Short mmCIF file of C-alpha atoms in Angstrom, two decimals:
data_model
loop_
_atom_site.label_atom_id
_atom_site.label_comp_id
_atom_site.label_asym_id
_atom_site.label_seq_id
_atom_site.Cartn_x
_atom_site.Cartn_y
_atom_site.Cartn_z
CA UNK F 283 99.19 115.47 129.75
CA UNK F 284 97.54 112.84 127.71
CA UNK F 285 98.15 113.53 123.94
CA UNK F 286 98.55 109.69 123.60
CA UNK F 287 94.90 108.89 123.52
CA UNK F 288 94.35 110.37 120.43
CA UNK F 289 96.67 108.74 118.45
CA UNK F 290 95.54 105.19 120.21
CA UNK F 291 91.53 106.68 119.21
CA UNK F 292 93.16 106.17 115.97
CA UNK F 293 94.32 102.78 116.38
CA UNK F 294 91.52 101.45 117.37
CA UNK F 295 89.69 102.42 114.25
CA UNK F 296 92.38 101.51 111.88
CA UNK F 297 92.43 98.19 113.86
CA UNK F 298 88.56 97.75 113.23
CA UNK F 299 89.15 98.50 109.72
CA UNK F 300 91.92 96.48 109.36
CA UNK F 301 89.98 93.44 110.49
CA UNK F 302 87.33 94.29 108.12
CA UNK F 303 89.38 94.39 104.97
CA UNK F 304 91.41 91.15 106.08
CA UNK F 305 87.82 89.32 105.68
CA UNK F 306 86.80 91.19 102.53
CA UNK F 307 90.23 90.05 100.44
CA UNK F 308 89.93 86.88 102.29
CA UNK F 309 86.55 86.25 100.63
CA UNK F 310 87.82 87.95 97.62
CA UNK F 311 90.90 85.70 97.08
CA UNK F 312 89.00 82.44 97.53
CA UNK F 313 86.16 83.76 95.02
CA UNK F 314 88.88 84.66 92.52
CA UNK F 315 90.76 81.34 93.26
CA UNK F 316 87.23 79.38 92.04
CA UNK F 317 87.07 81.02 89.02
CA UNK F 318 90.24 81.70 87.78
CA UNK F 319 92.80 79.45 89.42
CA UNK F 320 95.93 80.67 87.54
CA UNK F 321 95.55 84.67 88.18
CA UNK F 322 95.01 84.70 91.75
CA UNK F 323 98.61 84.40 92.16
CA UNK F 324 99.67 86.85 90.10
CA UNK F 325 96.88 89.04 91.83
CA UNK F 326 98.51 87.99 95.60
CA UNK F 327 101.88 89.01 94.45
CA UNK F 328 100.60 92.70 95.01
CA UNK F 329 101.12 93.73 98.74
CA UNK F 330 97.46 92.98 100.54
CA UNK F 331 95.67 96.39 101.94
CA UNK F 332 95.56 95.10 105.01
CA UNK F 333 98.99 94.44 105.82
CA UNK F 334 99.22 98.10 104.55
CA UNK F 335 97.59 99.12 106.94
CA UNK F 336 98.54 96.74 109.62
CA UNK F 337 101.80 99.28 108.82
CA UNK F 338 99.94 102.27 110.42
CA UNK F 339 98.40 100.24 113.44
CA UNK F 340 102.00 99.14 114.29
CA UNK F 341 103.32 102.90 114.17
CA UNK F 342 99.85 104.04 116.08
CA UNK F 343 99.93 101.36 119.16
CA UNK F 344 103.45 101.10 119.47
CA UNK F 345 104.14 104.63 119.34
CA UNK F 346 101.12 105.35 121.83
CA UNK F 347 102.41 102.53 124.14
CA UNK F 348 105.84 104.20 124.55
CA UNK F 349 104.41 107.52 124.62
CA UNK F 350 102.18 106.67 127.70
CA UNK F 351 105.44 104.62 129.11
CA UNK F 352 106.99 108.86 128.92
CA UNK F 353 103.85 110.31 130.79
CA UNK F 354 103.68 107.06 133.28
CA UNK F 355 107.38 108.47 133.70
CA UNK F 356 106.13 111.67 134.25
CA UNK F 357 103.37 111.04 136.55
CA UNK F 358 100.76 112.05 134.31
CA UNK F 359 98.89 108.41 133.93
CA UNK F 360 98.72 106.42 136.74
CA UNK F 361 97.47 103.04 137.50
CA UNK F 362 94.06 104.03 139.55
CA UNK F 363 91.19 105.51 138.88
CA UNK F 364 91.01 108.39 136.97
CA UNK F 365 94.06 107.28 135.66
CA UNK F 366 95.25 110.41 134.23
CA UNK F 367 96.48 112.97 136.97
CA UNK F 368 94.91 116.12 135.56
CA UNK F 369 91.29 114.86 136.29
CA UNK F 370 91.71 114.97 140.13
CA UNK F 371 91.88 119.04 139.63
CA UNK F 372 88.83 120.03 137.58
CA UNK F 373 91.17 123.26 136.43
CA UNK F 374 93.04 121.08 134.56
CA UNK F 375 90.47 118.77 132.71
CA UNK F 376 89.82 121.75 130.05
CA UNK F 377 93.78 122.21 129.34
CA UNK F 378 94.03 118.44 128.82
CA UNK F 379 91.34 117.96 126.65
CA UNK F 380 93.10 121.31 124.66
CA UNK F 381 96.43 119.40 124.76
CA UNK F 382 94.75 116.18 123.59
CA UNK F 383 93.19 117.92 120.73
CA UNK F 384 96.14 120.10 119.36
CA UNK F 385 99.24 118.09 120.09
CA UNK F 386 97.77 114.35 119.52
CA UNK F 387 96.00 115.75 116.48
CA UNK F 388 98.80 116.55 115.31
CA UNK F 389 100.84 113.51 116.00
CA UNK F 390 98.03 111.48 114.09
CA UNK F 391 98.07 113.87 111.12
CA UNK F 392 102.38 113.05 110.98
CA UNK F 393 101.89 109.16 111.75
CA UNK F 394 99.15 109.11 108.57
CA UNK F 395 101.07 110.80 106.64
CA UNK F 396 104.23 109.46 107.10
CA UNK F 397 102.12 106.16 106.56
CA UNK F 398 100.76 107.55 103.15
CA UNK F 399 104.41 108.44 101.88
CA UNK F 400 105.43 105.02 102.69
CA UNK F 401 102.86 103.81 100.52
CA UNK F 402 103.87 106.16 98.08
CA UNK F 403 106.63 104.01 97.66
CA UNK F 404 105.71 100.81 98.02
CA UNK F 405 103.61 101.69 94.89
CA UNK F 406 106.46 102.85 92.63
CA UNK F 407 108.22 99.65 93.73
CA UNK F 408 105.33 97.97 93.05
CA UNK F 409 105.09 99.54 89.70
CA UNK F 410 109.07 99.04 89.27
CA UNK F 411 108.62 95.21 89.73
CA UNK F 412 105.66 94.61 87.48
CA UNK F 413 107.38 96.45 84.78
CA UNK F 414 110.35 94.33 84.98
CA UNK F 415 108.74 90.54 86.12
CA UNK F 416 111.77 88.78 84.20
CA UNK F 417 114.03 90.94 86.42
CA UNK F 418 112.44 89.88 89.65
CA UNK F 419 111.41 86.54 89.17
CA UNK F 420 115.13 85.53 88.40
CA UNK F 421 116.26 86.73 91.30
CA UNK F 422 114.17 84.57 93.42
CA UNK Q 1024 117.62 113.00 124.86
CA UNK Q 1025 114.61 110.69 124.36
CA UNK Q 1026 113.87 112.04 121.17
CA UNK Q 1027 117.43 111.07 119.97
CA UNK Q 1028 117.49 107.79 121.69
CA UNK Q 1029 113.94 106.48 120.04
CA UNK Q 1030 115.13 107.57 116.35
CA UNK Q 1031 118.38 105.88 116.93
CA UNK Q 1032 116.57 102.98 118.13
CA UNK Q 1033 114.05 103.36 114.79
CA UNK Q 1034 117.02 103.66 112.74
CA UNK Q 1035 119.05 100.16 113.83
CA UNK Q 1036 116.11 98.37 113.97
CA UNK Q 1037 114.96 99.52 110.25
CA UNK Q 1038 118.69 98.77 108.85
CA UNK Q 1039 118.41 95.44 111.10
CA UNK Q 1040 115.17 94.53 108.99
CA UNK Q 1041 116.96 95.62 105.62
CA UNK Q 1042 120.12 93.93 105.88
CA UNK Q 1043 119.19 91.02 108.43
CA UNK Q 1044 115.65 90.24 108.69
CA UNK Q 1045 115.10 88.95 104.75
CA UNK Q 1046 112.65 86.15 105.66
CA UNK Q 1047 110.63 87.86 108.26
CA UNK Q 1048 111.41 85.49 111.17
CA UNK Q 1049 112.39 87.91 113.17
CA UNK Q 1050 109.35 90.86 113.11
CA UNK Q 1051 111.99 93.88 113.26
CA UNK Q 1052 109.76 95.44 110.94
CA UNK Q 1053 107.20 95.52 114.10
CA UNK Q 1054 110.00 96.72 115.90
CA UNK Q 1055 111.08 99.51 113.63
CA UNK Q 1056 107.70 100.65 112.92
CA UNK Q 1057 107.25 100.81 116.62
CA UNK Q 1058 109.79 103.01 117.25
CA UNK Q 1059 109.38 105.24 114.13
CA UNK Q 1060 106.04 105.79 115.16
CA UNK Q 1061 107.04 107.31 118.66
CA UNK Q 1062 110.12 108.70 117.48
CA UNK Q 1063 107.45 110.94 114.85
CA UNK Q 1064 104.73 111.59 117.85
CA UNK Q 1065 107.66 113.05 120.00
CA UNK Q 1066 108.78 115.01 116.79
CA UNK Q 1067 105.67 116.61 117.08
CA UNK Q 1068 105.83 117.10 121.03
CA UNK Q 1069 109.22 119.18 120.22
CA UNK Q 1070 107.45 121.38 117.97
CA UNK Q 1071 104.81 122.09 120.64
CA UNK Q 1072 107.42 122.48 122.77
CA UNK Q 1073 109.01 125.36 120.81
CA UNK Q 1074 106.10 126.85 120.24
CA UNK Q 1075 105.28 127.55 123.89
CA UNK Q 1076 109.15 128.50 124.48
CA UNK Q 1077 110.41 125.36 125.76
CA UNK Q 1078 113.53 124.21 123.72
CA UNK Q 1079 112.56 121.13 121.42
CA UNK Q 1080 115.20 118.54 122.59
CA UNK Q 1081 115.77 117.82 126.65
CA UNK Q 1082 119.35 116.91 127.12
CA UNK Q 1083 119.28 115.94 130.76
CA UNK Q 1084 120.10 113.05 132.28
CA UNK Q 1085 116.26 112.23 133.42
CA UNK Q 1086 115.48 112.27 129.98
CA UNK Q 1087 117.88 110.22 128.74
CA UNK Q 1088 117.16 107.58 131.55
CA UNK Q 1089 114.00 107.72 130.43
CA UNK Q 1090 114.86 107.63 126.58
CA UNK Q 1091 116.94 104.06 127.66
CA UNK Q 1092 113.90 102.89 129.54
CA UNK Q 1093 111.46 103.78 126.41
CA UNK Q 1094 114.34 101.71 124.13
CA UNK Q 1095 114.27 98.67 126.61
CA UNK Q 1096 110.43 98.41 126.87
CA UNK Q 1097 109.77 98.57 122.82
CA UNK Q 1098 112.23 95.59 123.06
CA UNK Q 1099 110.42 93.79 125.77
CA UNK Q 1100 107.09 94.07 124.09
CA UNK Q 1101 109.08 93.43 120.44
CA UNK Q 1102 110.43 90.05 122.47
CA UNK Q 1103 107.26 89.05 123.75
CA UNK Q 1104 105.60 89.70 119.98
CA UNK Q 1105 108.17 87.32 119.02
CA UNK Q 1106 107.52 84.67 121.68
CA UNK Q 1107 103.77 84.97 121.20
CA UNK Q 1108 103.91 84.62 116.97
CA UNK Q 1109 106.94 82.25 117.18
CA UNK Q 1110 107.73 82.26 113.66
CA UNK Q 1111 110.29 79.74 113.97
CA UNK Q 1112 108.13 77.37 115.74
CA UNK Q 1113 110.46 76.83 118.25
CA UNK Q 1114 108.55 77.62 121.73
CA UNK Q 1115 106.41 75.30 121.92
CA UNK Q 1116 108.67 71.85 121.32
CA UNK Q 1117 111.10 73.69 123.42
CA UNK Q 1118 108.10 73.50 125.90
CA UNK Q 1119 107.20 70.38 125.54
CA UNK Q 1120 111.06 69.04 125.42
CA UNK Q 1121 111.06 71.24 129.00
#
C-alpha cells in the first residue's frame, strides 16, 4: 500500500546525518591539515564516513523512488490529496499503517544491512591495502 | 518479472562500474546502488508475499511492463544525475557554444 515511506523515513535521517558528518571531517581535515601537513593525506586515503554513508542514502532514495514508481503503477499513490489511495476508506488506514510497519521495516532492516556487509568489506580492503602500500602505490 | 528485471538491471550496472566506470565520470555506482536498493526492498515484498500465500515472483506480462518501466525511469533519473553533476564539464560550454 505504502511500504515505501518507511524506507524514505530512513533516508531522510541518514541524509541529515550525512550532512552532519560531511561538516565534522570537513572541519576535521582542515584542523589536521594546520598541524600536521604531511599526514592528512595519508589520513584522506581512508574512504570518508560520509561517502559511506552517502552509499546507504543512494540505496534508500533510489530504491524508495522506484518502489513508489510500482505503487503509482498500481494505483496506490496518486498525485492529489491524500495521495495514497487507502486513506479515502478509513477501513483501510489501520492495514496500511500495519503494512508500512511490517513490510517497510523490514525492507530498511535488509537495505542497512546489506549496507553494513558492504562495509564489511570495504574494511578488509581497506586493511588489505594498508598492509601492502608498496603494492598499491605502484600500481597507480 | 519486476523483481528479475531490477536485479538484472543492478547487476549490469554494478559490472558497468567495475569494468567501465574506473574514474567515476560516469556515476554508475549511483546507478547500481539505485537499483540494488529496490531490487533488495522488492526481495523483501516477495517474502511477504509468500507469507500471505501469494507466490513470490509475478511472471505476467503487467509486471514485466512495469519491471521495463521501473528500468527506464532509474535511467532517466541516473541521466539527469549525470546532467546535473556533469563530471566531465561538458554541459555547460556545450550551452554556451549552443
Amino acid at each position: 500500500m505504502a511500504c515505501f515511506l518507511a524506507p524514505v523515513a530512513e533516508a531522510i535521517v541518514v541524509s541529515a546525518i550525512k550532512k552532519n558528518v560531511e561538516h565534522k571531517e570537513a572541519a576535521a581535515c582542515r584542523q589536521a591539515a594546520e598541524d600536521a601537513p604531511a599526514e592528512t593525506a595519508a589520513a584522506t586515503a581512508a574512504i570518508p564516513f560520509s561517502r559511506k554513508l552517502g552509499w546507504l542514502s543512494k540505496m534508500l532514495w533510489g530504491g524508495s523512488f522506484l518502489l513508489a514508481i510500482e505503487h503509482i503503477w498500481h494505483g496506490e499513490v496518486v498525485p492529489w490529496p491524500p495521495f495514497l489511495t487507502a486513506m479515502n476508506n478509513p477501513a483501510d488506514i489501520q492495514p496500511m499503517l500495519t503494512e508500512i510497519l511490517a513490510v517497510g521495516g523490514a525492507m530498511m532492516v535488509v537495505v542497512t544491512a546489506a549496507w553494513l556487509l558492504m562495509l564489511l568489506a570495504v574494511k578488509r580492503l581497506e586493511n588489505k591495502a594498508a598492509q601492502t602500500p608498496l603494492a598499491a602505490g605502484g600500481e597507480g | 518479472m519486476c523483481l528479475l528485471l531490477t536485479a538484472c538491471a543492478a547487476i549490469t550496472a554494478t559490472l558497468l562500474w567495475y569494468f567501465r566506470d574506473a574514474d567515476k565520470d560516469l556515476r554508475l555506482g549511483f546507478l547500481a546502488l539505485m537499483y540494488w536498493g529496490a531490487a533488495l526492498m522488492w526481495t523483501v515484498d516477495g517474502f511477504f508475499c509468500v507469507a500471505e500465500g501469494e507466490p513470490f515472483l509475478d511472471l505476467s506480462a503487467n509486471d514485466a511492463l512495469l519491471g521495463l518501466v521501473i528500468v527506464v525511469c532509474g535511467l532517466i533519473v541516473w541521466l539527469l544525475s549525470l546532467l546535473i553533476r556533469d563530471p566531465r564539464q561538458k554541459v555547460l560550454p556545450g550551452i554556451r557554444r549552443a
